[in-house]
Amino acid sequence: MQYRAIGDSAVSAIGLGAMPLSIEDRPDETRAIATVHAALDAGVTLIDTADSYHWHADEVGHNELLIARALARYGGDTSGVLIATKGGRGRPGDGSWTVNATPEQLKRAAEASAGRLGGEAIGLYQLHKPDPAVPWAESVGALRDLLDAGTIRAAGVSNVTTDQIRQAHAILGDGLVSVQNQYSPAVRDSEPELRLSAQLGLAFLPWSPLGGISRSSLDGPSGPTSTGTAFHRIAAERGVSPQQIALAWLLSRSPAVIPVPGASRPASITDSARAAELELGPQELAQLEDAHHATHQGR
């Protein structure tokens, strides 16, 4: 496994996005825990969760509790595992997502998350989404307070613009270590945020990193996937999965990138983790770029 930096922590270059283990169509607990254990067996040391990764209204923190149980039952050493969680979003149970990033809510949520994850300081706490009803500086100020109180060790921001990253960096300084935005072969709108993160020394954690290759848990049953892309062709030549090619491509974009692909089966994360060892050559990377530009001509 290759390692990359989030603040002063070294983590596996591929993380586990744990959301599919707790939302709609989730696996049973045995398979969910087996999936976390498979990630650990594969050398994954970053697990990405959130208090809002649940299905029904009355089970806030389902995913955090699940991960805590999985780590407790794992036979090996888990001291090097970084749990990254998030606060500021809710799920009323009807399939929708809400946003509440008032300072009071974020502080309450962080303390509750810390309790679910084992009572120690949260390794990485991310503001899940800017709240249009709350000034950004106030939401980020709550992260500053949580850092000062020792409730969290490091802070991140998610679903943000370059201006929001700059403002958060000004408020949090070295306490800000990561940015998590959607970024994938199909969705590259966050290129400016990736570049700025790299300049500021922040890790960039693409969510839904397999967009265009695999369906995301956030997609409906008819969610878009492609076949026959340059990613699929290179995968066939290499004898690996298109998902591995997509993750290796993401890793090649910048040393700041640490993808967190979702998984709901042990085989999925075992396959994804292998991408950390896959080096794409200049010609392969050029083919992937050419195919992307050809697809987006005339849009």
Tab-separated table of C-alpha atoms in Angstrom:
chain	number	residue	atom	x	y	z
A	1	MET	CA	0.000	0.000	0.000
A	2	GLN	CA	1.207	3.503	-0.850
A	3	TYR	CA	0.713	6.273	1.708
A	4	ARG	CA	-0.254	9.928	1.418
A	5	ALA	CA	-0.502	12.779	3.918
A	6	ILE	CA	-3.542	14.251	5.620
A	7	GLY	CA	-2.069	16.939	7.844
A	8	ASP	CA	0.598	15.185	9.916
A	9	SER	CA	-1.004	11.738	9.468
A	10	ALA	CA	0.154	9.243	6.842
A	11	VAL	CA	-2.800	7.253	5.499
A	12	SER	CA	-3.330	4.688	2.755
A	13	ALA	CA	-3.555	6.275	-0.696
A	14	ILE	CA	-7.003	4.674	-1.086
A	15	GLY	CA	-9.583	5.071	1.680
A	16	LEU	CA	-12.907	3.339	2.331
A	17	GLY	CA	-16.095	5.343	1.795
A	18	ALA	CA	-18.369	3.667	4.333
A	19	MET	CA	-21.685	5.325	3.376
A	20	PRO	CA	-23.088	2.346	1.379
A	21	LEU	CA	-22.890	0.207	4.543
A	22	SER	CA	-25.610	2.259	6.263
A	23	ILE	CA	-27.951	3.951	3.771
A	24	GLU	CA	-30.728	2.510	1.602
A	25	ASP	CA	-30.077	-0.990	0.205
A	26	ARG	CA	-27.370	-1.521	2.811
A	27	PRO	CA	-25.931	-4.976	3.407
A	28	ASP	CA	-26.633	-6.900	6.597
A	29	GLU	CA	-24.295	-6.243	9.511
A	30	THR	CA	-22.220	-9.396	8.959
A	31	ARG	CA	-21.345	-8.385	5.403
A	32	ALA	CA	-20.882	-4.733	6.402
A	33	ILE	CA	-18.336	-5.652	9.083
A	34	ALA	CA	-16.648	-8.101	6.708
A	35	THR	CA	-16.289	-5.199	4.238
A	36	VAL	CA	-14.550	-2.994	6.828
A	37	HIS	CA	-12.297	-5.922	7.811
A	38	ALA	CA	-11.435	-6.562	4.139
A	39	ALA	CA	-10.411	-2.900	3.835
A	40	LEU	CA	-8.135	-3.210	6.866
A	41	ASP	CA	-6.695	-6.488	5.536
A	42	ALA	CA	-5.896	-4.683	2.254
A	43	GLY	CA	-3.921	-2.005	4.106
A	44	VAL	CA	-6.594	0.717	4.089
A	45	THR	CA	-6.039	3.094	7.033
A	46	LEU	CA	-8.555	5.852	6.173
A	47	ILE	CA	-12.280	5.277	6.743
A	48	ASP	CA	-14.676	8.038	5.733
A	49	THR	CA	-18.039	8.286	7.505
A	50	ALA	CA	-20.611	10.868	8.693
A	51	ASP	CA	-23.297	11.087	11.361
A	52	SER	CA	-25.855	11.416	8.531
A	53	TYR	CA	-24.917	8.099	6.897
A	54	HIS	CA	-28.068	6.284	7.936
A	55	TRP	CA	-31.393	5.264	6.426
A	56	HIS	CA	-34.192	5.816	8.945
A	57	ALA	CA	-34.796	9.037	10.873
A	58	ASP	CA	-34.170	7.489	14.295
A	59	GLU	CA	-30.709	6.022	13.611
A	60	VAL	CA	-28.384	9.037	13.427
A	61	GLY	CA	-24.791	7.808	13.665
A	62	HIS	CA	-25.586	4.308	12.320
A	63	ASN	CA	-22.428	4.259	10.200
A	64	GLU	CA	-20.149	5.613	12.951
A	65	LEU	CA	-21.404	2.961	15.391
A	66	LEU	CA	-20.969	0.253	12.755
A	67	ILE	CA	-17.356	1.278	12.113
A	68	ALA	CA	-16.617	1.402	15.844
A	69	ARG	CA	-17.966	-2.160	16.187
A	70	ALA	CA	-16.017	-3.374	13.161
A	71	LEU	CA	-12.749	-1.943	14.516
A	72	ALA	CA	-13.404	-3.418	17.966
A	73	ARG	CA	-13.931	-6.886	16.449
A	74	TYR	CA	-10.906	-6.779	14.149
A	75	GLY	CA	-8.129	-9.093	15.253
A	76	GLY	CA	-5.247	-6.877	14.138
A	77	ASP	CA	-3.800	-3.527	15.141
A	78	THR	CA	-6.096	-0.591	14.293
A	79	SER	CA	-4.114	2.153	16.058
A	80	GLY	CA	-2.965	3.588	12.701
A	81	VAL	CA	-6.489	3.910	11.277
A	82	LEU	CA	-7.787	7.462	10.759
A	83	ILE	CA	-11.555	7.794	11.051
A	84	ALA	CA	-12.796	10.852	9.168
A	85	THR	CA	-16.366	11.803	10.003
A	86	LYS	CA	-18.612	14.737	9.117
A	87	GLY	CA	-21.334	16.916	10.610
A	88	GLY	CA	-23.811	19.479	9.358
A	89	ARG	CA	-26.231	17.338	7.362
A	90	GLY	CA	-29.343	15.390	8.355
A	91	ARG	CA	-31.559	12.652	6.944
A	92	PRO	CA	-35.228	12.861	7.915
A	93	GLY	CA	-35.813	9.278	6.726
A	94	ASP	CA	-37.696	10.040	3.501
A	95	GLY	CA	-34.595	9.714	1.327
A	96	SER	CA	-33.777	13.437	1.406
A	97	TRP	CA	-30.737	15.231	2.853
A	98	THR	CA	-30.957	18.420	4.910
A	99	VAL	CA	-28.263	20.940	5.896
A	100	ASN	CA	-27.775	22.457	9.352
A	101	ALA	CA	-24.336	23.942	9.991
A	102	THR	CA	-25.033	26.367	12.824
A	103	PRO	CA	-22.129	26.491	15.298
A	104	GLU	CA	-24.349	25.013	18.035
A	105	GLN	CA	-25.424	22.089	15.856
A	106	LEU	CA	-21.863	21.351	14.668
A	107	LYS	CA	-20.520	21.321	18.237
A	108	ARG	CA	-23.333	19.044	19.444
A	109	ALA	CA	-22.857	16.769	16.453
A	110	ALA	CA	-19.068	16.529	16.916
A	111	GLU	CA	-19.403	15.621	20.590
A	112	ALA	CA	-22.000	12.952	19.754
A	113	SER	CA	-19.786	11.569	16.962
A	114	ALA	CA	-16.789	11.414	19.305
A	115	GLY	CA	-18.884	9.389	21.753
A	116	ARG	CA	-20.005	6.948	19.072
A	117	LEU	CA	-16.483	6.502	17.729
A	118	GLY	CA	-15.019	5.732	21.140
A	119	GLY	CA	-14.934	8.915	23.162
A	120	GLU	CA	-11.460	10.077	22.136
A	121	ALA	CA	-10.769	13.106	19.952
A	122	ILE	CA	-12.045	12.677	16.384
A	123	GLY	CA	-9.072	12.216	14.032
A	124	LEU	CA	-10.571	14.268	11.200
A	125	TYR	CA	-13.861	16.180	11.438
A	126	GLN	CA	-15.296	17.588	8.213
A	127	LEU	CA	-17.987	20.213	7.736
A	128	HIS	CA	-20.270	18.208	5.439
A	129	LYS	CA	-21.768	21.034	3.383
A	130	PRO	CA	-21.987	24.831	3.574
A	131	ASP	CA	-25.320	25.929	5.035
A	132	PRO	CA	-26.829	28.760	2.956
A	133	ALA	CA	-28.631	30.007	6.094
A	134	VAL	CA	-25.420	30.375	8.147
A	135	PRO	CA	-22.448	32.674	7.353
A	136	TRP	CA	-19.578	30.415	6.281
A	137	ALA	CA	-17.171	32.023	8.750
A	138	GLU	CA	-19.513	31.100	11.629
A	139	SER	CA	-19.711	27.422	10.616
A	140	VAL	CA	-15.921	27.267	10.186
A	141	GLY	CA	-15.511	29.109	13.499
A	142	ALA	CA	-17.229	26.142	15.180
A	143	LEU	CA	-14.470	23.884	13.794
A	144	ARG	CA	-11.909	26.293	15.278
A	145	ASP	CA	-13.635	25.990	18.671
A	146	LEU	CA	-13.735	22.175	18.397
A	147	LEU	CA	-9.993	22.130	17.621
A	148	ASP	CA	-9.251	24.427	20.566
A	149	ALA	CA	-11.394	22.266	22.880
A	150	GLY	CA	-9.577	19.087	21.807
A	151	THR	CA	-12.816	17.464	20.595
A	152	ILE	CA	-11.252	17.055	17.134
A	153	ARG	CA	-7.607	16.712	16.094
A	154	ALA	CA	-7.951	18.114	12.568
A	155	ALA	CA	-10.620	19.742	10.415
A	156	GLY	CA	-11.804	19.391	6.843
A	157	VAL	CA	-14.415	21.009	4.606
A	158	SER	CA	-16.604	19.319	2.015
A	159	ASN	CA	-18.637	20.408	-1.019
A	160	VAL	CA	-16.864	23.774	-1.125
A	161	THR	CA	-15.676	26.449	-3.574
A	162	THR	CA	-12.169	27.893	-3.832
A	163	ASP	CA	-13.307	31.015	-1.949
A	164	GLN	CA	-14.699	28.882	0.878
A	165	ILE	CA	-11.443	26.911	1.062
A	166	ARG	CA	-9.433	30.153	1.300
A	167	GLN	CA	-11.701	31.519	4.028
A	168	ALA	CA	-11.566	28.270	6.008
A	169	HIS	CA	-7.772	28.210	5.685
A	170	ALA	CA	-7.562	31.777	6.987
A	171	ILE	CA	-9.659	30.855	10.042
A	172	LEU	CA	-8.231	27.405	10.794
A	173	GLY	CA	-4.601	27.672	9.640
A	174	ASP	CA	-2.795	24.357	10.120
A	175	GLY	CA	-5.958	22.949	11.701
A	176	LEU	CA	-7.457	22.644	8.198
A	177	VAL	CA	-6.029	19.527	6.537
A	178	SER	CA	-8.489	18.355	3.878
A	179	VAL	CA	-11.090	19.178	1.248
A	180	GLN	CA	-13.685	16.631	0.127
A	181	ASN	CA	-15.530	17.402	-3.129
A	182	GLN	CA	-17.094	15.271	-5.832
A	183	TYR	CA	-14.471	14.435	-8.452
A	184	SER	CA	-14.285	11.502	-10.852
A	185	PRO	CA	-13.675	10.539	-14.496
A	186	ALA	CA	-17.189	11.853	-15.248
A	187	VAL	CA	-17.295	14.887	-12.920
A	188	ARG	CA	-14.278	17.195	-13.005
A	189	ASP	CA	-15.836	20.517	-11.965
A	190	SER	CA	-13.634	20.639	-8.851
A	191	GLU	CA	-10.342	20.920	-10.761
A	192	PRO	CA	-9.777	24.473	-9.330
A	193	GLU	CA	-10.463	23.228	-5.779
A	194	LEU	CA	-8.029	20.342	-6.295
A	195	ARG	CA	-5.322	22.723	-7.519
A	196	LEU	CA	-5.858	25.108	-4.603
A	197	SER	CA	-5.824	22.234	-2.088
A	198	ALA	CA	-2.476	21.050	-3.455
A	199	GLN	CA	-1.072	24.605	-3.262
A	200	LEU	CA	-2.183	24.960	0.366
A	201	GLY	CA	-0.857	21.527	1.372
A	202	LEU	CA	-4.350	20.100	1.946
A	203	ALA	CA	-5.382	16.556	1.120
A	204	PHE	CA	-8.099	16.338	-1.536
A	205	LEU	CA	-10.543	13.471	-0.963
A	206	PRO	CA	-12.724	12.869	-4.043
A	207	TRP	CA	-16.143	11.523	-3.104
A	208	SER	CA	-17.999	9.338	-5.609
A	209	PRO	CA	-14.589	8.848	-7.294
A	210	LEU	CA	-15.870	6.151	-9.666
A	211	GLY	CA	-18.473	8.369	-11.366
A	212	GLY	CA	-18.819	7.281	-14.983
A	213	ILE	CA	-17.356	3.852	-14.168
A	214	SER	CA	-19.583	2.517	-11.371
A	215	ARG	CA	-22.939	3.599	-10.033
A	216	SER	CA	-22.737	5.632	-6.826
A	217	SER	CA	-24.930	4.900	-3.811
A	218	LEU	CA	-26.320	8.389	-4.401
A	219	ASP	CA	-27.580	7.461	-7.884
A	220	GLY	CA	-31.058	6.147	-8.431
A	221	PRO	CA	-31.579	2.612	-9.779
A	222	SER	CA	-31.045	3.991	-13.281
A	223	GLY	CA	-27.886	5.878	-12.316
A	224	PRO	CA	-25.474	6.396	-15.194
A	225	THR	CA	-22.579	4.058	-15.828
A	226	SER	CA	-20.513	3.717	-18.946
A	227	THR	CA	-18.974	0.790	-20.733
A	228	GLY	CA	-16.446	0.876	-23.498
A	229	THR	CA	-14.641	4.001	-22.258
A	230	ALA	CA	-10.884	4.469	-22.441
A	231	PHE	CA	-10.854	3.390	-18.777
A	232	HIS	CA	-12.488	0.077	-19.739
A	233	ARG	CA	-10.144	-0.443	-22.712
A	234	ILE	CA	-6.990	0.128	-20.637
A	235	ALA	CA	-8.408	-2.101	-17.886
A	236	ALA	CA	-8.889	-4.927	-20.403
A	237	GLU	CA	-5.306	-4.484	-21.668
A	238	ARG	CA	-3.979	-4.535	-18.106
A	239	GLY	CA	-6.201	-7.393	-16.936
A	240	VAL	CA	-7.593	-5.315	-14.042
A	241	SER	CA	-10.965	-3.715	-13.269
A	242	PRO	CA	-12.010	-0.355	-14.769
A	243	GLN	CA	-12.467	0.819	-11.158
A	244	GLN	CA	-8.746	0.250	-10.501
A	245	ILE	CA	-7.843	2.273	-13.603
A	246	ALA	CA	-10.143	5.111	-12.505
A	247	LEU	CA	-8.604	5.211	-9.010
A	248	ALA	CA	-5.048	5.011	-10.378
A	249	TRP	CA	-5.928	7.901	-12.720
A	250	LEU	CA	-7.183	9.939	-9.751
A	251	LEU	CA	-3.969	9.223	-7.826
A	252	SER	CA	-1.982	10.445	-10.839
A	253	ARG	CA	-3.793	13.813	-10.829
A	254	SER	CA	-1.930	15.130	-7.778
A	255	PRO	CA	-0.067	13.831	-4.702
A	256	ALA	CA	-2.830	15.584	-2.711
A	257	VAL	CA	-5.509	13.164	-3.965
A	258	ILE	CA	-6.766	10.361	-1.681
A	259	PRO	CA	-9.886	8.743	-3.186
A	260	VAL	CA	-12.502	7.230	-0.853
A	261	PRO	CA	-14.462	4.762	-3.013
A	262	GLY	CA	-17.597	3.358	-1.456
A	263	ALA	CA	-18.011	-0.377	-0.962
A	264	SER	CA	-20.727	-2.661	0.326
A	265	ARG	CA	-18.910	-5.962	-0.343
A	266	PRO	CA	-15.452	-7.157	0.748
A	267	ALA	CA	-14.464	-7.873	-2.891
A	268	SER	CA	-15.107	-4.255	-3.941
A	269	ILE	CA	-12.738	-2.609	-1.468
A	270	THR	CA	-10.137	-5.355	-1.907
A	271	ASP	CA	-10.135	-4.564	-5.639
A	272	SER	CA	-10.108	-0.783	-5.104
A	273	ALA	CA	-7.168	-0.942	-2.683
A	274	ARG	CA	-5.007	-2.578	-5.380
A	275	ALA	CA	-5.177	0.647	-7.384
A	276	ALA	CA	-2.594	2.163	-5.020
A	277	GLU	CA	0.031	-0.120	-6.600
A	278	LEU	CA	-1.036	0.569	-10.186
A	279	GLU	CA	1.129	3.026	-12.113
A	280	LEU	CA	-0.351	4.372	-15.346
A	281	GLY	CA	2.156	5.216	-18.081
A	282	PRO	CA	2.291	8.543	-19.957
A	283	GLN	CA	0.608	7.055	-23.044
A	284	GLU	CA	-2.230	5.594	-20.987
A	285	LEU	CA	-2.791	8.909	-19.201
A	286	ALA	CA	-2.772	10.710	-22.566
A	287	GLN	CA	-5.406	8.287	-23.919
A	288	LEU	CA	-7.632	8.960	-20.904
A	289	GLU	CA	-7.279	12.734	-21.390
A	290	ASP	CA	-7.924	12.578	-25.145
A	291	ALA	CA	-11.042	10.472	-24.590
A	292	HIS	CA	-12.322	12.953	-21.969
A	293	HIS	CA	-11.811	15.962	-24.241
A	294	ALA	CA	-13.464	14.161	-27.168
A	295	THR	CA	-16.488	13.343	-24.988
A	296	HIS	CA	-16.865	16.933	-23.805
A	297	GLN	CA	-16.432	18.681	-27.168
A	298	GLY	CA	-19.370	20.910	-27.989
A	299	ARG	CA	-20.970	20.735	-24.531
